[in-house]
Amino acid sequence: MANAYLQGVEISASQFLDIFHHYDNDGNGYIEGKELQSFIKELQQAREQAGLELTDNMRAFVEEFQTNADAKIGIIELVQILPTEENFLLFFRQQLKSCTEFMQAWRRYDADHSGYIEADELKNFLKDLLRKAKKPYDEKKLDEYTHTTLKIFDSNQDGKLCLAEMARLLPDEENFLLKFQNVKMARKEFNKIFELYDKDENGYMDENELDALLKDLCEKNKKVLEVSKIPTYQTAIMALSDGGKLYRTELALVLCAEEISATSPS
C-alpha cells in the first residue's frame, strides 16, 4: 500500500502517516539505516512506475542520503520530501519559527493548563493555523489533520500531546527541549530544586531565580547544555510563565520527568 501511495501526485495526510509507519519498522520515530535505504529504493521505483520524475526535493534527498548508511530522517524531513497534501505539518513551522514562539503557542492552546494538548485543543490550534495560512478546509479535513497529527506525535498513545511530543515539530536546532530531556529529574528532586531556587518562597520563580537555576544546571551538565544558550533557554521557558511568574507546574514541563500538579507532594 505504501508503494502505491508513493506513486501519487499528491499524498493525503492519512496516506503520509501510513507511509511513515511502514518504513519506521522499529517505531522509534525515525526512518534510518536499512529502513531509509528501502525507502529511497522504493521511492525511485514507485515514481518510475507512475511515469513521474523525482521532484527537485526528492532528487536532492536521494543524492544526500543514498550512500549514507548512518543517516536518519524524521517526520518533518519526510514531509518536505513527499508531495503531501497542503504540507499540513509544515504549517506548524511557518507559525512556530523559534522555541519561544512554540512555548507561547503551547501556553495559549493548553487552555486548561493540564500540561497536555488534547484533541479538542489541538484541533483549535490547527484551525487557527489554517486560517492564518489562508488555506481552505472543511470539518472533515480538519478532523483528519487532527487525528493524523496525534497519531504521528503521540508516542505513548494516550490521546494527547505532552510538551516534549509536540516539540518534535520544531527543527532539532531550535528544539532546546531535546537537550533538557537528558537532565530531567524525578519529582522529589525537582520539588527540592524548585524550593531551593525560589529564594523568596513566594511559590514561583522570576527571571533572576530561573537564571540562577539555569546557570547551575549548565555548569553541572556541560556535555548537554550550553552556557552560551542560557538567554535562549530562559526566554523560552519564561514564555510558559503567568506574567513573569513561573510556577512549579510550568517549570515541571521542562525539568520534571514525572507528571506533576500544584498539589503534588514533595
Short mmCIF file of C-alpha atoms in Angstrom, two decimals:
data_model
loop_
_atom_site.label_atom_id
_atom_site.label_comp_id
_atom_site.label_asym_id
_atom_site.label_seq_id
_atom_site.Cartn_x
_atom_site.Cartn_y
_atom_site.Cartn_z
CA MET A 1 0.00 0.00 0.00
CA ALA A 2 2.82 2.42 0.89
CA ASN A 3 4.38 1.82 -2.53
CA ALA A 4 1.09 2.75 -4.21
CA TYR A 5 0.91 5.97 -2.18
CA LEU A 6 4.43 6.90 -3.28
CA GLN A 7 3.16 6.91 -6.86
CA GLY A 8 0.65 9.67 -6.12
CA VAL A 9 0.96 13.18 -7.45
CA GLU A 10 -0.34 14.35 -4.05
CA ILE A 11 -0.40 12.38 -0.81
CA SER A 12 -3.11 12.91 1.81
CA ALA A 13 -2.34 13.38 5.49
CA SER A 14 -3.53 9.86 6.37
CA GLN A 15 -1.56 8.31 3.48
CA PHE A 16 1.54 10.16 4.66
CA LEU A 17 1.09 8.62 8.11
CA ASP A 18 0.79 5.13 6.61
CA ILE A 19 4.00 5.67 4.63
CA PHE A 20 5.91 6.84 7.68
CA HIS A 21 4.79 3.93 9.83
CA HIS A 22 5.52 1.45 7.02
CA TYR A 23 9.18 2.45 6.83
CA ASP A 24 9.70 3.22 10.53
CA ASN A 25 9.78 -0.51 11.27
CA ASP A 26 11.03 -0.25 14.84
CA GLY A 27 8.70 2.62 15.75
CA ASN A 28 11.45 4.86 17.13
CA GLY A 29 10.24 7.95 15.28
CA TYR A 30 12.90 7.85 12.55
CA ILE A 31 13.46 6.17 9.20
CA GLU A 32 17.08 5.10 9.38
CA GLY A 33 19.64 2.54 8.26
CA LYS A 34 18.08 -0.24 6.21
CA GLU A 35 14.66 1.40 6.59
CA LEU A 36 15.95 4.53 4.88
CA GLN A 37 17.70 2.63 2.11
CA SER A 38 14.49 0.66 1.42
CA PHE A 39 12.51 3.89 1.33
CA ILE A 40 14.91 5.51 -1.17
CA LYS A 41 14.85 2.44 -3.44
CA GLU A 42 11.07 2.07 -3.35
CA LEU A 43 10.51 5.81 -3.81
CA GLN A 44 12.55 5.74 -7.03
CA GLN A 45 10.75 2.61 -8.25
CA ALA A 46 7.30 3.98 -7.43
CA ARG A 47 7.88 7.26 -9.24
CA GLU A 48 9.21 5.41 -12.27
CA GLN A 49 6.22 3.03 -12.31
CA ALA A 50 3.85 6.01 -12.17
CA GLY A 51 5.69 7.74 -15.02
CA LEU A 52 6.69 10.58 -12.72
CA GLU A 53 10.12 12.13 -12.35
CA LEU A 54 11.61 12.77 -8.94
CA THR A 55 10.86 16.27 -7.73
CA ASP A 56 13.79 18.58 -7.01
CA ASN A 57 13.38 17.89 -3.28
CA MET A 58 13.33 14.13 -3.86
CA ARG A 59 16.39 14.26 -6.10
CA ALA A 60 18.36 16.30 -3.58
CA PHE A 61 17.30 13.92 -0.82
CA VAL A 62 18.37 10.81 -2.79
CA GLU A 63 21.75 12.36 -3.62
CA GLU A 64 22.37 13.25 0.02
CA PHE A 65 21.26 10.00 1.68
CA GLN A 66 21.62 7.19 -0.84
CA THR A 67 25.18 6.33 0.16
CA ASN A 68 24.97 7.34 3.82
CA ALA A 69 24.29 4.19 5.84
CA ASP A 70 24.22 6.10 9.15
CA ALA A 71 21.67 8.74 8.09
CA LYS A 72 18.18 9.08 9.51
CA ILE A 73 15.15 11.26 8.84
CA GLY A 74 12.16 12.17 10.95
CA ILE A 75 8.61 13.23 10.25
CA ILE A 76 9.42 16.80 9.26
CA GLU A 77 12.19 15.77 6.86
CA LEU A 78 9.84 13.28 5.21
CA VAL A 79 7.05 15.80 4.75
CA GLN A 80 9.47 18.06 2.88
CA ILE A 81 10.34 15.21 0.50
CA LEU A 82 6.90 13.87 -0.33
CA PRO A 83 4.18 15.84 -2.16
CA THR A 84 1.95 15.90 0.90
CA GLU A 85 -1.46 17.49 0.55
CA GLU A 86 -1.30 21.05 1.86
CA ASN A 87 2.05 20.21 3.53
CA PHE A 88 -0.02 20.37 6.69
CA LEU A 89 2.84 19.62 9.09
CA LEU A 90 4.92 22.44 7.65
CA PHE A 91 2.21 24.88 8.73
CA PHE A 92 3.49 24.44 12.26
CA ARG A 93 6.94 25.61 11.29
CA GLN A 94 5.57 28.61 9.44
CA GLN A 95 3.87 29.72 12.64
CA LEU A 96 6.37 28.43 15.20
CA LYS A 97 9.78 29.53 13.97
CA SER A 98 11.54 29.52 17.34
CA CYS A 99 11.34 27.68 20.64
CA THR A 100 9.97 30.85 22.29
CA GLU A 101 7.09 31.08 19.80
CA PHE A 102 6.45 27.38 20.36
CA MET A 103 6.23 27.85 24.14
CA GLN A 104 3.91 30.83 23.73
CA ALA A 105 1.64 28.78 21.47
CA TRP A 106 1.72 25.90 23.94
CA ARG A 107 0.54 28.13 26.77
CA ARG A 108 -2.20 29.62 24.56
CA TYR A 109 -3.63 26.32 23.35
CA ASP A 110 -3.22 24.28 26.53
CA ALA A 111 -6.41 26.03 27.59
CA ASP A 112 -7.00 24.06 30.79
CA HIS A 113 -3.30 24.24 31.82
CA SER A 114 -3.24 20.46 32.18
CA GLY A 115 0.27 20.19 30.76
CA TYR A 116 -1.12 18.49 27.67
CA ILE A 117 -2.61 19.50 24.34
CA GLU A 118 -5.68 17.33 24.00
CA ALA A 119 -7.57 16.54 20.80
CA ASP A 120 -10.00 19.47 21.02
CA GLU A 121 -7.18 21.91 21.87
CA LEU A 122 -5.05 20.57 19.01
CA LYS A 123 -8.00 20.94 16.65
CA ASN A 124 -8.36 24.61 17.64
CA PHE A 125 -4.64 25.12 17.08
CA LEU A 126 -4.81 23.56 13.60
CA LYS A 127 -7.92 25.55 12.74
CA ASP A 128 -6.21 28.83 13.63
CA LEU A 129 -3.09 27.77 11.77
CA LEU A 130 -5.06 27.02 8.60
CA ARG A 131 -6.90 30.34 8.84
CA LYS A 132 -3.62 32.18 9.27
CA ALA A 133 -2.22 30.43 6.19
CA LYS A 134 -5.49 31.29 4.34
CA LYS A 135 -5.92 27.64 3.39
CA PRO A 136 -9.44 26.35 2.66
CA TYR A 137 -10.60 23.44 4.79
CA ASP A 138 -13.77 21.70 5.91
CA GLU A 139 -14.61 19.96 9.17
CA LYS A 140 -13.77 16.53 7.75
CA LYS A 141 -10.33 17.66 6.64
CA LEU A 142 -9.69 19.37 9.98
CA ASP A 143 -10.60 16.15 11.80
CA GLU A 144 -8.20 14.22 9.54
CA TYR A 145 -5.35 16.64 10.26
CA THR A 146 -6.04 16.46 14.00
CA HIS A 147 -6.19 12.67 14.02
CA THR A 148 -3.05 12.34 11.90
CA THR A 149 -1.05 14.80 13.99
CA LEU A 150 -1.99 12.93 17.16
CA LYS A 151 -1.08 9.60 15.57
CA ILE A 152 2.31 10.92 14.49
CA PHE A 153 3.42 12.64 17.68
CA ASP A 154 1.53 10.86 20.45
CA SER A 155 4.36 8.44 21.25
CA ASN A 156 2.69 6.83 24.29
CA GLN A 157 -0.74 6.74 22.60
CA ASP A 158 -2.65 8.38 25.43
CA GLY A 159 -4.70 10.54 23.06
CA LYS A 160 -2.97 13.81 23.97
CA LEU A 161 0.37 15.51 23.40
CA CYS A 162 2.81 16.47 26.13
CA LEU A 163 5.25 19.32 25.62
CA ALA A 164 8.15 17.10 24.51
CA GLU A 165 5.97 15.22 22.00
CA MET A 166 4.65 18.37 20.36
CA ALA A 167 8.12 19.92 20.33
CA ARG A 168 9.10 17.35 17.69
CA LEU A 169 7.51 19.79 15.25
CA LEU A 170 10.47 22.13 15.74
CA PRO A 171 13.75 21.79 13.86
CA ASP A 172 16.30 19.96 16.02
CA GLU A 173 18.48 23.08 16.23
CA GLU A 174 15.54 25.04 17.68
CA ASN A 175 14.26 22.29 19.95
CA PHE A 176 16.13 23.00 23.18
CA LEU A 177 13.75 20.59 24.93
CA LEU A 178 15.69 17.73 23.33
CA LYS A 179 18.67 18.75 25.44
CA PHE A 180 16.60 19.08 28.60
CA GLN A 181 15.31 15.52 28.17
CA ASN A 182 18.73 14.43 29.40
CA VAL A 183 18.61 16.49 32.59
CA LYS A 184 15.04 15.87 33.72
CA MET A 185 14.62 14.95 37.38
CA ALA A 186 12.39 12.73 39.44
CA ARG A 187 9.51 14.58 41.12
CA LYS A 188 11.10 14.57 44.59
CA GLU A 189 14.37 16.03 43.32
CA PHE A 190 12.55 18.58 41.17
CA ASN A 191 10.50 19.82 44.11
CA LYS A 192 13.65 20.25 46.20
CA ILE A 193 15.34 22.18 43.38
CA PHE A 194 12.30 24.42 42.92
CA GLU A 195 12.18 25.27 46.61
CA LEU A 196 15.94 25.90 46.68
CA TYR A 197 15.88 28.45 43.84
CA ASP A 198 12.55 30.06 44.83
CA LYS A 199 14.59 32.29 47.14
CA ASP A 200 11.73 34.45 48.42
CA GLU A 201 9.45 31.40 48.86
CA ASN A 202 6.55 33.06 47.06
CA GLY A 203 5.66 29.90 45.11
CA TYR A 204 7.05 30.93 41.74
CA MET A 205 10.34 31.81 40.06
CA ASP A 206 11.08 35.14 38.46
CA GLU A 207 13.66 35.68 35.70
CA ASN A 208 16.57 36.12 38.12
CA GLU A 209 15.78 32.95 40.05
CA LEU A 210 15.41 30.97 36.82
CA ASP A 211 18.67 32.43 35.53
CA ALA A 212 20.49 31.19 38.65
CA LEU A 213 18.98 27.73 38.24
CA LEU A 214 19.90 27.52 34.55
CA LYS A 215 23.49 28.62 35.22
CA ASP A 216 23.92 25.85 37.79
CA LEU A 217 22.26 23.28 35.52
CA CYS A 218 24.55 24.22 32.65
CA GLU A 219 27.59 24.04 34.91
CA LYS A 220 26.56 20.59 36.11
CA ASN A 221 25.62 19.29 32.63
CA LYS A 222 28.28 20.83 30.37
CA LYS A 223 28.13 17.94 27.90
CA VAL A 224 24.42 18.50 27.30
CA LEU A 225 23.58 22.16 27.96
CA GLU A 226 25.41 25.19 26.59
CA VAL A 227 26.17 28.17 28.82
CA SER A 228 26.03 30.47 25.78
CA LYS A 229 22.40 29.41 25.23
CA ILE A 230 21.18 30.38 28.71
CA PRO A 231 19.38 33.53 27.44
CA THR A 232 17.59 31.38 24.82
CA TYR A 233 16.62 28.76 27.40
CA GLN A 234 15.44 31.43 29.80
CA THR A 235 13.33 33.33 27.27
CA ALA A 236 11.68 30.15 26.03
CA ILE A 237 10.91 28.80 29.50
CA MET A 238 9.60 32.16 30.74
CA ALA A 239 7.15 32.10 27.82
CA LEU A 240 5.32 29.47 29.88
CA SER A 241 5.02 31.84 32.83
CA ASP A 242 2.00 33.75 34.02
CA GLY A 243 3.01 37.38 33.58
CA GLY A 244 6.61 36.68 34.59
CA LYS A 245 5.66 34.28 37.38
CA LEU A 246 6.96 30.80 36.57
CA TYR A 247 5.03 28.40 38.76
CA ARG A 248 6.08 24.89 39.72
CA THR A 249 3.78 23.17 37.22
CA GLU A 250 5.09 25.23 34.28
CA LEU A 251 8.75 24.61 35.08
CA ALA A 252 7.98 20.92 35.62
CA LEU A 253 7.01 20.63 31.95
CA VAL A 254 10.68 21.23 31.11
CA LEU A 255 12.58 19.77 34.06
CA CYS A 256 10.48 17.06 35.73
CA ALA A 257 10.42 13.52 34.36
CA GLU A 258 7.10 12.78 36.10
CA GLU A 259 3.69 14.38 35.79
CA ILE A 260 3.24 16.97 38.48
CA SER A 261 0.45 19.22 39.71
CA ALA A 262 0.27 22.20 42.00
CA THR A 263 -0.80 19.88 44.81
CA SER A 264 1.82 17.18 44.20
CA PRO A 265 3.58 16.21 47.40
CA SER A 266 7.30 16.80 47.62
#
